[in-house]
CSV table of C-alpha atoms in Angstrom, one decimal:
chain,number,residue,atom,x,y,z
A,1,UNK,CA,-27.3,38.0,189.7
A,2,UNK,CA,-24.4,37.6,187.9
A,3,UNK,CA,-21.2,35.2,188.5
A,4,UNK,CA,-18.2,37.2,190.0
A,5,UNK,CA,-15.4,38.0,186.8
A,6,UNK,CA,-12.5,35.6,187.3
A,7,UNK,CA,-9.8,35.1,184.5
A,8,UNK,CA,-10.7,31.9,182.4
A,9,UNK,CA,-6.8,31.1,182.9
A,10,UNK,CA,-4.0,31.7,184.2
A,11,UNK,CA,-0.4,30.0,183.9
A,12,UNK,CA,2.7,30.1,185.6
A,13,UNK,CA,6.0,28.0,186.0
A,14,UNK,CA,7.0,26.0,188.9
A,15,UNK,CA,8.5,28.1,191.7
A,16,UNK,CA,7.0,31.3,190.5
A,17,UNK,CA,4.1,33.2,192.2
A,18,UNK,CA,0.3,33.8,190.1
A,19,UNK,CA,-2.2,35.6,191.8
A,20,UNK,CA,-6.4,35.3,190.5
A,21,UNK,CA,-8.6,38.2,191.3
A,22,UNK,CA,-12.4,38.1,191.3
A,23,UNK,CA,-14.2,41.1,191.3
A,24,UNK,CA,-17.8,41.5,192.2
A,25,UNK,CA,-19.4,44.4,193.8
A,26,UNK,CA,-20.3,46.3,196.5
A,27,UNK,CA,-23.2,44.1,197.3
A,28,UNK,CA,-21.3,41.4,197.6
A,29,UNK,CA,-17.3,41.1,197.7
A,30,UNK,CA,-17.0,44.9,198.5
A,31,UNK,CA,-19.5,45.3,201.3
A,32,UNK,CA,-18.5,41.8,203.6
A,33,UNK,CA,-15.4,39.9,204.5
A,34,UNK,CA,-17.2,36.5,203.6
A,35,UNK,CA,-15.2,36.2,200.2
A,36,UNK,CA,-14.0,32.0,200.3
A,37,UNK,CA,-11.9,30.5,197.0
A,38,UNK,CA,-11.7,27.0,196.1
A,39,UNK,CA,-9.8,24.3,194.8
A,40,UNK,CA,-10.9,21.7,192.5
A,41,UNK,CA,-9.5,19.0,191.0
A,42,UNK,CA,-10.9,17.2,187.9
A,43,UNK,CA,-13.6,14.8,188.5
A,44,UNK,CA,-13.3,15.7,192.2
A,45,UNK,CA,-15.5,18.3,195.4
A,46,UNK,CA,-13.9,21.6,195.7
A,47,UNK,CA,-11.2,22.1,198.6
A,48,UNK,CA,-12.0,25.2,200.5
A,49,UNK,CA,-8.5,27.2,201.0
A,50,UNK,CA,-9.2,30.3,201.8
A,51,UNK,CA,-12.4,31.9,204.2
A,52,UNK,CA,-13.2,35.4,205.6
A,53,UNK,CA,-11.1,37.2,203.0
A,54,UNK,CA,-7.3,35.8,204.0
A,55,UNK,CA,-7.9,33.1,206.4
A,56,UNK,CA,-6.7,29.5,205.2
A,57,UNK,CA,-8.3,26.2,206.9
A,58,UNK,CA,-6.1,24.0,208.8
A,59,UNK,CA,-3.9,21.7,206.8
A,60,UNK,CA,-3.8,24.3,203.8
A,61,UNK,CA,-0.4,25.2,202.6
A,62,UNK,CA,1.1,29.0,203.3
A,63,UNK,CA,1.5,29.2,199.6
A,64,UNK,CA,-2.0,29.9,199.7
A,65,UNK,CA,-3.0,33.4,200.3
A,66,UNK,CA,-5.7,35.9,200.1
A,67,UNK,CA,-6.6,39.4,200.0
A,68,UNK,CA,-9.1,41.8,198.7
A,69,UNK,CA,-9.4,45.7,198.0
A,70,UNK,CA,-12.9,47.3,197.2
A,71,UNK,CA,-14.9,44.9,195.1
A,72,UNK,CA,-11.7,42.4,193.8
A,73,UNK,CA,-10.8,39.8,196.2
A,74,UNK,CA,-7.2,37.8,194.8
A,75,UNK,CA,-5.8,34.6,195.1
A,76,UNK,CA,-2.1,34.3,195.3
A,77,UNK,CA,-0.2,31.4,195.2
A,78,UNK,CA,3.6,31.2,195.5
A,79,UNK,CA,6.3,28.7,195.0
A,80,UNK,CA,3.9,27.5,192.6
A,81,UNK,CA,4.2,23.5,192.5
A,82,UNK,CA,2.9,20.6,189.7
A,83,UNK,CA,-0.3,19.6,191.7
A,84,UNK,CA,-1.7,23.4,192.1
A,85,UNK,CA,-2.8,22.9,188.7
A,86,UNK,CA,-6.5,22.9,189.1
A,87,UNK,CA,-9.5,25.2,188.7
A,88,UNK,CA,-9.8,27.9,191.7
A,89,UNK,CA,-13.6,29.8,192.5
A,90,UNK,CA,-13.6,32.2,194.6
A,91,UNK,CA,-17.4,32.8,196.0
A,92,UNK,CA,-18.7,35.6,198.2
A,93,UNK,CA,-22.1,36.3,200.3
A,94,UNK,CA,-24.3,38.9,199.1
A,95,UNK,CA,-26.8,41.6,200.3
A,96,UNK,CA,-29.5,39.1,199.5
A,97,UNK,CA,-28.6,36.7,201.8
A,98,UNK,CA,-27.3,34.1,199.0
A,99,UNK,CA,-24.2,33.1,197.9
A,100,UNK,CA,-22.8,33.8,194.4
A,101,UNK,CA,-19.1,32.3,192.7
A,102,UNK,CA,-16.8,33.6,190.2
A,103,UNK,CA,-16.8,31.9,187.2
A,104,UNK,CA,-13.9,29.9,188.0
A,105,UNK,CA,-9.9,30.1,187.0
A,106,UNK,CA,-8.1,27.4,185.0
A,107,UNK,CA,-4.3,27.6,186.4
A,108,UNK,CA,-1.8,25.8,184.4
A,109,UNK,CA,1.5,24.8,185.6
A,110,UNK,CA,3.9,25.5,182.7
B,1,UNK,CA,-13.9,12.3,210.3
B,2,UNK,CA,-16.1,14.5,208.5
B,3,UNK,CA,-18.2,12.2,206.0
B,4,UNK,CA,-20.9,13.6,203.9
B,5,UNK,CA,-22.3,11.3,201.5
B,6,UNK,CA,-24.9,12.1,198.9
B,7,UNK,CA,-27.8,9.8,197.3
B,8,UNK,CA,-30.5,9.7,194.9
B,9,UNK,CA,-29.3,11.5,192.3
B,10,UNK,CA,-30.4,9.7,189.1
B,11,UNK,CA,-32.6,10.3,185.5
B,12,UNK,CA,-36.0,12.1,185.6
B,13,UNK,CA,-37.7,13.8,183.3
B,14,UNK,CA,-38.5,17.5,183.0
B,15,UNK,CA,-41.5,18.8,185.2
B,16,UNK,CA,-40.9,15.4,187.0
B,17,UNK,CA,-39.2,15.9,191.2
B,18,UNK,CA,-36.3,14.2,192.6
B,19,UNK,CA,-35.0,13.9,196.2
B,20,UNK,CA,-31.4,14.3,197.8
B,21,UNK,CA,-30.0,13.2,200.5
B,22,UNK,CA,-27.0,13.7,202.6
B,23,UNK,CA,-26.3,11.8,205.1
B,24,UNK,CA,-23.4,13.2,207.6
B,25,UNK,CA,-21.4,11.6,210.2
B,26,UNK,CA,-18.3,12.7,212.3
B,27,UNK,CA,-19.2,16.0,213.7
B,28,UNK,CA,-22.0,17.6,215.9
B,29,UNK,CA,-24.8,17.7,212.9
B,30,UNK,CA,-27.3,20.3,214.7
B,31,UNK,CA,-24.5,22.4,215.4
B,32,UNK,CA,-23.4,23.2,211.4
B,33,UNK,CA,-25.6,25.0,208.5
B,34,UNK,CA,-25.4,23.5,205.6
B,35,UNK,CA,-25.1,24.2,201.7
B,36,UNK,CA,-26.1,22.6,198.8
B,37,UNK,CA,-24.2,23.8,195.3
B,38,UNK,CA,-24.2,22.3,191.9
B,39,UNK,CA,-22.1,22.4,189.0
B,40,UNK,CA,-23.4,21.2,185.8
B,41,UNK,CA,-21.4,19.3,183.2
B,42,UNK,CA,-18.2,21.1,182.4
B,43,UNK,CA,-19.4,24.4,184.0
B,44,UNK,CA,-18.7,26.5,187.4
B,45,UNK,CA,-20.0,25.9,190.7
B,46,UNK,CA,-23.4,27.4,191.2
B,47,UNK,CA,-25.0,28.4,195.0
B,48,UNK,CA,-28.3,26.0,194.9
B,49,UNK,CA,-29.4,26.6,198.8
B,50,UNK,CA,-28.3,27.5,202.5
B,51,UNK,CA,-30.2,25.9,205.7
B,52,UNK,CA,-29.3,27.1,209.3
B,53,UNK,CA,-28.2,24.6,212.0
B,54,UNK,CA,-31.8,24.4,213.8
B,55,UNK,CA,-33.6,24.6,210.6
B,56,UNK,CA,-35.6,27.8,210.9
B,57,UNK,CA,-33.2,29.6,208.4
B,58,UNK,CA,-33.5,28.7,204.8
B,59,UNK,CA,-32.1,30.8,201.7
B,60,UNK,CA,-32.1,30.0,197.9
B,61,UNK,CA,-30.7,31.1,194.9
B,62,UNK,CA,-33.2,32.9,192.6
B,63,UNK,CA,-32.6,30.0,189.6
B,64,UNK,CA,-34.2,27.4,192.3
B,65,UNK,CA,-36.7,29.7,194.4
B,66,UNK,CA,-40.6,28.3,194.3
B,67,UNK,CA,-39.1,24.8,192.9
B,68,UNK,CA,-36.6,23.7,195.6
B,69,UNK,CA,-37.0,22.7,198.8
B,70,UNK,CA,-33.9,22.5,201.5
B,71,UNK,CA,-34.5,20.7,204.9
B,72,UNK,CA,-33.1,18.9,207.6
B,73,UNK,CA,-33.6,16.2,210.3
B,74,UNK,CA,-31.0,16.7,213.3
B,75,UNK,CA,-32.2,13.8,214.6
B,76,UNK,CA,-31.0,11.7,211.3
B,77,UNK,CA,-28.0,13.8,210.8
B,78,UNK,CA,-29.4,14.1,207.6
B,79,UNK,CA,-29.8,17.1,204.9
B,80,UNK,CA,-32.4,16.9,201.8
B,81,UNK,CA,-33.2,18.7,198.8
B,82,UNK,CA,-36.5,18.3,197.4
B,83,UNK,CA,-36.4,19.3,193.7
B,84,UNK,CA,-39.6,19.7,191.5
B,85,UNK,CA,-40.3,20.7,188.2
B,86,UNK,CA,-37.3,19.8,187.4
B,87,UNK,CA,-35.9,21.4,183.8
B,88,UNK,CA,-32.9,20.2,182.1
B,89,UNK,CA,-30.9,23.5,183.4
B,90,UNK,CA,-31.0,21.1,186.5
B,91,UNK,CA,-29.1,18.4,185.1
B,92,UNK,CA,-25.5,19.0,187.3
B,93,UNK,CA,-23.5,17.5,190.1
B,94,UNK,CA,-25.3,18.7,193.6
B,95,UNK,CA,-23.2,18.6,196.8
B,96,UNK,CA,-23.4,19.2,199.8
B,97,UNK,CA,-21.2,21.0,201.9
B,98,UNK,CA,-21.1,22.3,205.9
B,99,UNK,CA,-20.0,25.5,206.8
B,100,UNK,CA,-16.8,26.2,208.6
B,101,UNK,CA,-17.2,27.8,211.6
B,102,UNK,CA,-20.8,26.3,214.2
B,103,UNK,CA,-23.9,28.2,214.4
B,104,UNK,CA,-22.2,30.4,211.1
B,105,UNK,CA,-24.3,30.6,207.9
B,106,UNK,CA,-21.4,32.3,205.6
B,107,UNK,CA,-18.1,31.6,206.6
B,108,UNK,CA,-16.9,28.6,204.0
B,109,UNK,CA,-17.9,25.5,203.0
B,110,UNK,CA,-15.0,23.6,204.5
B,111,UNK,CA,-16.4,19.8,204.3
B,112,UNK,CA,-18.0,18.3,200.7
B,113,UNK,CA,-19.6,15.5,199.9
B,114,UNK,CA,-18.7,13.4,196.3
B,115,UNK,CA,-21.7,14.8,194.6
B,116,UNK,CA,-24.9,12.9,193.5
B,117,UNK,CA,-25.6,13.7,189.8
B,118,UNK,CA,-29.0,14.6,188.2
B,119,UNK,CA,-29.8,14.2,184.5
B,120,UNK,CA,-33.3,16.0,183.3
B,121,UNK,CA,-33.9,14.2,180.0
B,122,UNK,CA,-36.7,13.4,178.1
């Protein structure tokens, strides 16, 4: 099975708002609300920020949110801030009782 | 805290096997499943394997399937991963990681470990 599409990269300036979408399919993102995304640092474990679609973990910022519409699942992040620069995967389960990621997102703070 | 710490990563050769462990502390072990993903050297995260709280669940990506083995001992709050016939496609960071919400399979992978990395080399 295939990774999920995510942009290689995206950029933004501080302050400004970016939003990542991830598009699977209807065996996976479309047809459950188990869609996650991640934050990782370099050289560091991915952060888990958002669960079940548009939930965020305790302790993650409000800046943080998520959404999804058929098959693509997004990322949006607002007020966007030095230390959001980092790679974001969003993952989803799948009819086959795995788990699959996107490919991953570079963001760059401009 | 949560504290998931991975070991025996290391150098093997291809068709040789290799162990993992990860050992976790600070929450109700029995009570979480638990993942293990890999991300080899500059890549993306890749799903390696799922195991359910009790054990009798187990799920794995179709790149691992027949090679991999994903288990657990409650009583050592421990989670393995038996890898054989290794190929070099293996050589990546594995973590581990525990799902959010207890008794859940699917729900996020809210807690990571540091990673253990695994070189395949001849």
């Amino acid at each position: 099975q295939s990774a999920l599409t995510q942009p290689a990269s995206v950029s933004g300036s501080p302050g400004q708002s970016i939003t990542i979408s991830c598009t699977g399919t209807s065996s996976d993102v479309g047809g459950y609300n188990y869609v996650s995304w991640y934050q990782q640092h370099p050289d560091k474990a991915p952060k888990l920020i958002i669960y079940e679609v548009s939930n965020r973990p305790s302790g993650v910022s409000n800046r943080f949110s998520g959404s999804k519409s058929g098959n693509t699942a997004s990322l949006t992040i607002s007020g966007l801030q030095a230390e959001d620069e980092a790679d974001y995967y969003c993952s989803s389960y799948t009819s086959t009782s795995t788990v699959i990621f996107g490919g991953g997102t570079k963001l760059t703070v401009l | 805290q949560v504290q998931l710490v991975e070991s025996g990563g290391g150098v093997d050769q291809p068709g040789r096997s290799l162990r993992l462990s990860c050992a976790a502390s600070g929450f109700t072990f029995s009570s979480y499943a638990m993942h293990w993903v890999r991300q080899a050297p500059g890549k993306g995260l890749e799903w390696v394997a799922l195991i359910s709280y009790n054990g009798d669940n187990k799920h794995y990506a179709d790149s691992v399937k027949g090679r991999f083995t994903i288990s657990r001992d409650n009583s050592k709050t421990t989670l393995y991963l038996q890898m054989n016939s290794l190929r070099a496609e293996d050589t990546a960071v594995y973590y581990c990681a525990r799902v959010l919400r207890y008794f859940d399979f699917w729900s996020g992978l809210d807690n990571w470990g540091q990673g253990a990395l695994v070189t395949v080399s001849s």
